[in-house]
Coordinates of C-alpha atoms and ligand atoms in Angstrom, one line a residue:
X1235 CA 3.5 6.3 68.6
X1236 CA 5.3 4.2 66.0
X1237 CA 1.9 3.3 64.0
X1238 CA 0.0 6.5 62.5
X1239 CA -3.3 6.0 62.9
X1240 CA -5.9 5.8 59.9
X1241 CA -6.9 9.5 60.0
X1242 CA -3.4 10.7 59.5
X1243 CA -2.5 8.2 57.0
X1244 CA -5.6 8.9 54.9
X1245 CA -4.3 12.9 55.3
X1246 CA -0.8 12.2 54.0
X1247 CA -1.7 9.8 51.1
X1248 CA -1.4 11.5 47.7
X1249 CA -5.1 12.5 46.5
X1250 CA -5.2 10.7 43.0
X1251 CA -6.4 13.0 40.2
X1252 CA -7.6 12.7 36.7
X1253 CA -5.4 14.6 34.4
X1254 CA -6.8 17.5 33.1
X1255 CA -5.6 19.1 29.9
X1256 CA -3.4 21.7 31.8
X1257 CA -1.2 19.1 33.6
X1258 CA 0.6 18.6 30.7
X1259 CA 3.9 20.9 30.5
X1260 CA 5.7 19.7 27.4
X1261 CA 5.9 22.6 24.7
X1262 CA 5.5 19.9 22.3
X1263 CA 1.6 19.6 23.2
X1264 CA 1.0 22.8 21.3
X1265 CA -1.7 23.4 18.5
X1266 CA 0.9 24.5 16.4
X1267 CA 2.7 21.3 16.3
X1268 CA -0.5 19.4 16.3
X1269 CA -1.3 21.5 13.0
X1270 CA 2.0 21.1 11.2
X1271 CA 2.3 17.4 11.9
X1272 CA -1.2 17.4 10.8
X1273 CA -0.8 18.9 7.6
X1274 CA 2.2 16.3 6.7
X1275 CA 0.2 13.4 8.0
X1276 CA -2.6 14.7 5.6
X1277 CA -0.2 15.0 2.6
X1278 CA 0.6 11.2 3.4
X1279 CA -2.6 9.9 4.2
X1280 CA -4.1 11.4 0.7
X1281 CA -1.3 10.1 -1.2
X1282 CA -2.1 7.1 -0.2
X1283 CA -5.7 7.4 -0.5
X1284 CA -5.4 8.7 -4.3
X1285 CA -2.9 5.8 -5.5
X1286 CA -4.8 3.0 -3.5
X1287 CA -7.7 4.0 -5.5
X1288 CA -5.6 3.9 -9.0
X1289 CA -4.7 0.5 -7.9
X1290 CA -8.2 -0.6 -7.1
X1291 CA -9.2 1.0 -10.4
X1292 CA -6.5 -1.5 -12.0
X1293 CA -7.7 -4.4 -10.2
X1294 CA -11.5 -3.6 -11.0
X1295 CA -11.8 -1.7 -14.1
X1296 CA -14.8 0.4 -14.9
X1297 CA -16.1 1.4 -18.5
X1298 CA -16.3 4.9 -17.8
X1299 CA -12.7 5.3 -16.7
X1300 CA -10.4 3.0 -18.9
X1301 CA -6.6 2.6 -17.8
X1302 CA -4.3 1.9 -20.7
X1303 CA -0.9 0.2 -21.2
X1304 CA 0.8 3.7 -21.0
X1305 CA 2.8 4.7 -19.3
X1306 CA 4.8 1.7 -18.9
X1307 CA 6.1 2.8 -15.3
X1308 CA 2.8 4.1 -14.3
X1309 CA 1.9 1.3 -11.7
X1310 CA 5.6 1.0 -10.7
X1311 CA 5.3 5.1 -9.4
X1312 CA 2.1 5.0 -7.9
X1313 CA 2.3 1.8 -6.0
X1314 CA 5.7 2.5 -4.5
X1315 CA 4.3 5.9 -3.7
X1316 CA 1.3 4.2 -1.9
X1317 CA 3.4 2.0 0.2
X1318 CA 6.0 4.6 0.9
X1319 CA 3.2 7.4 1.7
X1320 CA 1.9 4.6 4.3
X1321 CA 5.2 3.9 5.6
X1322 CA 5.7 7.7 6.2
X1323 CA 2.5 7.8 8.1
X1324 CA 3.3 5.7 10.8
X1325 CA 6.0 7.8 12.5
X1326 CA 3.5 10.8 11.4
X1327 CA 0.5 9.3 13.0
X1328 CA 2.4 8.5 16.3
X1329 CA 4.0 12.2 16.5
X1330 CA 0.8 13.7 16.0
X1331 CA -0.6 11.4 18.7
X1332 CA 1.9 12.4 21.1
X1333 CA 1.6 16.1 20.5
X1334 CA -2.2 15.9 20.6
X1335 CA -3.3 13.3 23.5
X1336 CA -3.7 15.8 26.3
X1337 CA -6.9 16.6 24.2
X1338 CA -8.3 13.5 25.6
X1339 CA -8.6 15.0 29.2
X1340 CA -10.2 17.8 28.2
X1341 CA -12.8 18.8 31.0
X1342 CA -15.6 18.9 30.3
X1343 CA -15.5 15.9 27.9
X1344 CA -18.5 17.1 25.8
X1345 CA -19.5 20.3 25.4
X1346 CA -22.0 20.1 22.9
X1347 CA -23.1 18.4 19.1
X1348 CA -20.2 20.2 17.6
X1349 CA -17.7 19.3 19.9
X1350 CA -19.3 15.9 20.1
X1351 CA -18.9 15.3 16.6
X1352 CA -15.2 16.7 16.9
X1353 CA -14.4 13.8 19.2
X1354 CA -16.2 11.2 17.7
X1355 CA -14.6 11.9 14.1
X1356 CA -11.1 11.9 15.6
X1357 CA -11.9 8.4 17.2
X1358 CA -12.9 7.1 14.0
X1359 CA -9.8 8.7 12.4
X1360 CA -7.4 7.5 14.7
X1361 CA -9.0 4.0 14.6
X1362 CA -9.1 3.8 10.9
X1363 CA -5.7 5.3 10.0
X1364 CA -4.4 2.7 12.6
X1365 CA -5.9 0.0 11.0
X1366 CA -4.8 0.6 7.8
X1367 CA -1.2 1.4 9.0
X1368 CA -1.4 -1.8 10.5
X1369 CA -2.6 -4.1 8.0
X1370 CA -0.7 -2.4 5.1
X1371 CA 2.4 -2.9 6.9
X1372 CA 1.4 -6.7 7.4
X1373 CA 0.6 -7.1 3.8
X1374 CA 3.9 -5.6 2.6
X1375 CA 5.7 -8.2 4.9
X1376 CA 3.0 -10.7 3.4
X1377 CA 1.9 -11.8 6.9
X1378 CA -2.0 -12.5 7.0
X1379 CA -2.6 -12.8 10.4
X1380 CA -6.4 -12.2 10.0
X1381 CA -9.4 -14.0 8.7
X1382 CA -10.4 -11.1 5.8
X1383 CA -9.9 -10.7 2.8
X1384 CA -7.3 -7.7 3.0
X1385 CA -8.0 -6.0 -0.3
X1386 CA -11.8 -5.4 0.5
X1387 CA -11.4 -4.6 4.1
X1388 CA -8.1 -2.3 3.4
X1389 CA -10.3 -0.3 0.5
X1390 CA -13.6 0.0 2.7
X1391 CA -11.7 1.3 5.8
X1392 CA -9.7 3.8 3.7
X1393 CA -13.5 5.5 2.8
X1394 CA -14.1 5.7 5.9
X1395 CA -10.8 7.1 7.1
X1396 CA -11.2 10.0 4.0
X1397 CA -15.1 10.3 5.1
X1398 CA -13.8 10.8 9.0
X1399 CA -10.9 13.0 7.9
X1400 CA -12.9 15.5 5.9
X1401 CA -15.5 15.9 9.2
X1402 CA -12.4 16.3 10.9
X1403 CA -10.5 19.1 8.7
X1404 CA -14.0 20.9 8.5
X1405 CA -15.0 21.2 12.2
X1406 CA -11.4 22.2 13.2
X1407 CA -10.4 24.8 10.2
X1408 CA -10.2 27.6 12.2
X1409 CA -8.0 26.2 14.7
X1410 CA -5.9 24.6 12.2
X1411 CA -5.7 27.7 10.0
X1412 CA -4.7 30.0 13.4
X1413 CA -2.2 27.3 14.5
X1414 CA -0.4 27.1 10.9
X1415 CA -0.3 31.0 10.8
X1416 CA 1.1 31.4 14.3
X1417 CA 5.1 31.1 14.2
X1418 CA 6.4 28.1 16.4
X1419 CA 9.1 30.7 17.6
X1420 CA 6.2 32.7 19.3
X1421 CA 5.4 32.7 22.9
X1422 CA 3.6 29.8 24.3
X1423 CA 0.0 30.6 24.5
X1424 CA -2.9 28.8 26.5
X1425 CA -4.1 25.9 26.6
X1426 CA -0.6 24.4 26.8
X1427 CA 1.2 25.5 29.9
X1428 CA 4.9 24.7 29.0
X1429 CA 7.3 24.8 31.9
X1430 CA 10.6 26.6 31.3
X1431 CA 11.8 29.9 29.5
X1432 CA 9.8 30.9 26.4
X1433 CA 12.7 30.4 23.8
X1434 CA 13.4 27.0 25.4
X1435 CA 9.9 25.8 24.9
X1436 CA 10.3 27.2 21.3
X1437 CA 13.3 25.2 20.8
X1438 CA 11.6 22.0 22.1
X1439 CA 8.9 22.5 19.4
X1440 CA 11.2 23.0 16.7
X1441 CA 13.5 20.0 17.7
X1442 CA 10.4 17.9 17.5
X1443 CA 9.5 18.8 14.4
X1444 CA 12.7 18.5 12.9
X1445 CA 12.9 15.1 14.6
X1446 CA 9.9 14.0 12.7
X1447 CA 10.9 15.3 9.7
X1448 CA 14.0 13.4 9.6
X1449 CA 12.5 10.4 11.0
X1450 CA 10.4 10.2 7.7
X1451 CA 12.9 11.3 5.3
X1452 CA 15.3 8.4 6.7
X1453 CA 12.5 6.0 6.6
X1454 CA 11.5 6.6 3.0
X1455 CA 15.2 6.4 2.0
X1456 CA 15.6 3.0 3.5
X1457 CA 12.4 1.9 2.0
X1458 CA 12.1 3.4 -1.8
X1459 CA 15.2 1.4 -2.8
X1460 CA 12.7 -1.3 -3.6
X1461 CA 11.5 0.3 -6.3
X1462 CA 14.0 3.3 -7.0
X1463 CA 17.2 1.6 -8.5
X1464 CA 19.7 4.1 -7.3
X1465 CA 18.3 4.1 -3.5
X1466 CA 18.6 0.1 -3.7
X1467 CA 21.6 -0.3 -1.4
X1468 CA 19.8 1.9 1.1
X1469 CA 17.1 -0.3 1.1
X1470 CA 17.4 -2.0 4.5
X1471 CA 14.3 -1.9 5.6
X1472 CA 12.7 -3.1 2.3
X1473 CA 11.0 -6.7 2.5
X1474 CA 12.4 -7.4 -1.0
X1475 CA 15.5 -6.1 -2.9
X1476 CA 15.3 -5.0 -6.2
X1477 CA 17.4 -7.2 -8.8
X1478 CA 17.7 -10.1 -6.3
X1479 CA 16.3 -13.4 -6.6
X1480 CA 16.4 -15.8 -9.5
X1481 CA 17.3 -14.1 -12.9
X1482 CA 17.5 -10.8 -11.0
X1483 CA 14.2 -10.7 -9.9
X1484 CA 12.4 -11.0 -6.8
X1485 CA 9.9 -13.9 -6.6
X1486 CA 6.5 -13.0 -5.1
X1487 CA 4.9 -16.3 -4.6
X1488 CA 7.0 -19.6 -5.4
X1489 CA 5.7 -22.6 -7.6
X1490 CA 5.8 -24.8 -4.2
X1491 CA 3.4 -22.3 -2.4
X1492 CA 1.3 -22.0 -5.5
X1493 CA 1.4 -25.9 -5.8
X1494 CA 2.3 -26.0 -9.6
X1495 CA 5.7 -27.5 -9.1
X1496 CA 4.5 -30.8 -10.9
X1497 CA 2.0 -29.3 -13.2
X1498 CA 4.5 -26.7 -14.6
X1499 CA 7.3 -29.4 -15.3
X1500 CA 4.9 -31.6 -16.9
X1501 CA 6.6 -32.3 -20.3
X1502 CA 2.4 -32.5 -21.5
X1503 CA 2.1 -29.1 -20.7
X1504 CA -0.1 -27.6 -23.3
X1505 CA -1.7 -23.9 -23.6
X1506 CA -5.3 -23.8 -24.5
X1507 CA -6.8 -21.0 -26.1
X1508 CA -10.3 -20.2 -26.6
X1509 CA -12.1 -17.6 -28.7
X1510 CA -14.9 -17.4 -31.0
X1511 CA -13.0 -19.2 -33.7
X1512 CA -12.6 -22.5 -31.6
X1513 CA -10.0 -23.7 -29.6
X1514 CA -6.6 -24.5 -30.1
X1515 CA -3.8 -26.1 -28.0
X1516 CA -0.3 -25.6 -28.1
X1517 CA 2.7 -27.3 -26.8
X1518 CA 6.0 -25.2 -25.4
X1519 CA 7.7 -26.0 -28.7
X1520 CA 4.8 -24.4 -30.5
X1521 CA 5.2 -21.5 -28.8
X1522 CA 8.9 -21.4 -29.3
X1523 CA 8.2 -21.8 -33.1
X1524 CA 6.1 -18.6 -32.9
X1525 CA 7.4 -15.1 -34.1
X1526 CA 9.2 -13.9 -30.9
X1527 CA 8.8 -10.7 -29.2
X1528 CA 10.8 -8.7 -26.4
X1529 CA 10.0 -6.0 -24.3
X1530 CA 11.4 -3.9 -21.2
X1531 CA 8.9 -4.3 -18.7
X1532 CA 8.7 -4.0 -14.6
X1533 CA 7.0 -6.4 -12.2
X1534 CA 5.1 -3.9 -9.7
X1535 CA 3.7 -5.6 -7.1
X1536 CA 1.0 -4.1 -5.0
X1537 CA 3.6 -4.4 -2.0
X1538 CA 5.8 -1.8 -3.4
X1539 CA 8.8 -3.3 -4.5
X1540 CA 9.5 -3.1 -8.7
X1541 CA 11.8 -4.7 -10.8
X1542 CA 12.5 -3.8 -14.4
X1543 CA 13.6 -6.5 -16.6
X1544 CA 13.9 -8.0 -20.4
X1545 CA 11.2 -10.6 -21.2
X1546 CA 10.9 -12.3 -24.5
X1547 CA 8.1 -14.6 -25.9
X1548 CA 4.8 -14.5 -27.8
X1549 CA 2.8 -11.7 -28.5
X1550 CA -0.6 -12.1 -26.6
X1551 CA -2.3 -10.9 -29.6
X1552 CA -0.5 -13.1 -31.9
X1553 CA -2.1 -15.8 -29.9
X1554 CA -5.6 -14.4 -29.5
X1555 CA -5.5 -14.1 -33.4
X1556 CA -5.4 -17.7 -33.4
X1557 CA -8.7 -18.0 -32.1
X1558 CA -10.5 -14.8 -32.5
X1559 CA -10.8 -12.7 -35.9
X1560 CA -10.8 -9.3 -33.5
X1561 CA -7.6 -9.0 -31.4
X1562 CA -9.1 -6.0 -29.8
X1563 CA -10.9 -8.3 -27.0
X1564 CA -10.5 -8.7 -23.2
X1565 CA -8.9 -12.1 -22.5
X1566 CA -9.0 -14.1 -19.2
X1567 CA -5.7 -15.8 -18.4
X1568 CA -5.9 -18.8 -15.9
X1569 CA -3.0 -20.4 -14.5
X1570 CA -2.0 -24.1 -13.5
X1571 CA -2.1 -22.7 -10.1
X1572 CA -5.6 -24.8 -8.2
X1573 CA -6.4 -22.1 -5.9
X1574 CA -5.9 -18.9 -4.6
X1575 CA -6.9 -14.9 -5.8
X1576 CA -4.3 -14.6 -8.1
X1577 CA -4.8 -17.7 -10.3
X1578 CA -6.9 -15.5 -12.8
X1579 CA -6.9 -12.4 -14.4
X1580 CA -8.5 -10.4 -17.1
X1581 CA -6.6 -8.5 -19.6
X1582 CA -8.6 -5.8 -21.3
X1583 CA -8.6 -5.6 -24.7
X1584 CA -6.3 -2.2 -24.9
X1585 CA -3.6 -4.2 -23.2
X1586 CA -4.3 -7.5 -24.9
X1587 CA -3.8 -5.7 -28.5
X1588 CA -0.5 -4.1 -27.0
X1589 CA 2.6 -5.5 -28.7
X1590 CA 4.6 -5.1 -25.7
X1591 CA 1.8 -7.5 -24.1
X1592 CA 3.6 -10.6 -23.8
X1593 CA 3.2 -14.4 -22.7
X1594 CA 6.8 -14.6 -22.0
X1595 CA 8.8 -17.5 -22.1
X1596 CA 12.3 -15.9 -21.4
X1597 CA 13.5 -13.4 -18.8
X1598 CA 16.6 -11.6 -18.7
X1599 CA 18.4 -13.5 -21.5
X1600 CA 17.5 -17.0 -19.9
X1601 CA 14.6 -19.8 -19.7
X1602 CA 11.8 -18.6 -17.5
X1603 CA 12.6 -20.0 -14.2
X1604 CA 9.9 -22.1 -12.3
X1605 CA 9.3 -19.4 -9.7
X1606 CA 9.0 -17.0 -12.3
X1607 CA 6.1 -18.8 -14.3
X1608 CA 7.5 -21.4 -16.3
X1609 CA 6.7 -22.5 -18.8
X1610 CA 4.8 -19.4 -19.4
X1611 CA 3.6 -16.1 -17.8
X1612 CA 1.9 -13.2 -18.7
X1613 CA 4.0 -9.7 -18.8
X1614 CA 2.1 -6.5 -19.9
X1615 CA 2.9 -2.8 -19.5
X1616 CA 1.0 -0.7 -16.7
X1617 CA -0.1 -3.5 -14.4
X1618 CA -0.1 -4.6 -11.1
X1619 CA 2.0 -7.6 -10.4
X1620 CA -1.0 -9.5 -9.1
X1621 CA -2.2 -9.3 -12.7
X1622 CA 1.1 -10.4 -14.4
X1623 CA -0.3 -14.3 -14.2
X1624 CA 2.1 -17.3 -14.1
X1625 CA 2.4 -20.7 -15.1
X1626 CA -0.4 -19.9 -17.8
X1627 CA -2.4 -22.9 -18.9
X1628 CA -5.6 -21.1 -20.6
X1629 CA -6.0 -17.8 -22.8
X1630 CA -9.4 -17.1 -23.4
X1631 CA -11.5 -14.7 -25.2
X1632 CA -14.1 -12.9 -23.1
X1633 CA -15.5 -10.3 -24.8
X1634 CA -15.7 -9.5 -28.8
Ligands
MTE623 N1 -0.4 -17.6 -10.8 C1 0.1 -16.8 -9.9 N2 0.6 -15.6 -11.0 C2 0.9 -14.6 -9.9 C3 0.7 -14.7 -8.6 C4 0.3 -15.9 -7.9 O1 -0.1 -15.7 -6.7 N3 0.1 -16.6 -8.7 N4 1.3 -13.5 -8.1 C5 1.4 -12.4 -8.3 C6 2.2 -11.1 -7.9 S1 1.6 -10.8 -6.7 C7 3.1 -10.4 -8.2 S2 4.0 -9.2 -7.3 C8 4.2 -11.1 -9.4 C9 5.8 -11.4 -9.1 O2 6.2 -12.0 -10.3 P1 7.6 -12.6 -10.0 O3 7.3 -13.4 -8.9 O4 8.0 -13.3 -11.3 O5 8.3 -11.5 -9.6 O6 3.5 -12.5 -9.7 C10 2.3 -12.5 -9.9 N5 1.6 -13.8 -10.6
MO624 MO1 2.2 -8.7 -6.4

């Protein structure tokens, strides 16, 4: 008979079965691999967290933990590390998920409260880590396809991430310790069912770990050049290259996108100063006639790139002294920019009084270009780029 009857067809069809943990045969699915990649990922995540908190503190200062104008390179290094750690975490997360994913098919799926907590914390951890890495990456490339404020949401998700990381490490600690103590060369043990000879399985595990390490190092080398000058030629993956752009400095926001092309070039532009002693206005020629100061300072963007340049202009404290008897005061800087989160910044007293905090008129030996903040922009030591306000129109004393 050409047509098999229904019964024999049913007998011959392969039975579909949900995969079980034992169905995965690669030697990479091994607690020793998962734990090692986990430690590297943990280091990257905690580095990103600590440097992220620092960046948050710069942008939202608190009285009981004041930051100061030293060290000049502080933000450059901490934010460079933040972005580098976040980028390194991407291959590490993928590697860890690959090594660990057979655990998704554990049977039974829930074995009690502790097991439930363990699995729930992993779900939250994977979700928040993925969210942080994706939103952070998009931010580095200045792409905001979402509706929420990046900074607030990235900060809140970081807190949830670290909370779930603590729970995860706490409940898994015995497993982690045992897995880290066991040599990767050692024999394959339950629950993995690696096929092939034991030394072949060990080579697979070690090869996988080696490949992950090389990927992370290569990725770091290809992006760190956006802030580490000697690595600049390698920085092919960095969205902005150190030392490129008008006057040798990358531009974050252009005058056109800030909507200041006309107002910044207006010959009637004046700087308004406001303080306890009253209000003054200064034209650009008045600023040029004031004592001039120079400082070599980096622009260090939250996106991880930074470039050090020579700045020349008027000291902020000299301007403050025109409207305030006391120069140890917080000052608010306002830009010509009509809207946008970074049209304003507050320079805390310790920075405002520092001799290197300038209202810059010149950059790298030439007139400040329009995109770098003409007619005048703030540049101060140890500040995130977002607070180095360009196209300044007003400086006012906000505390005495
Ligand atoms: N008014 C205004 N100033 C601003 C910004 C802005 O959007 N508006 N961007 C800031 C950011 S995020 C950075 S990194 C620096 C970059 O300065 P640069 O473009 O001169 O390199 O400018 C800062 N000053
Ligand atoms: Mo920035």
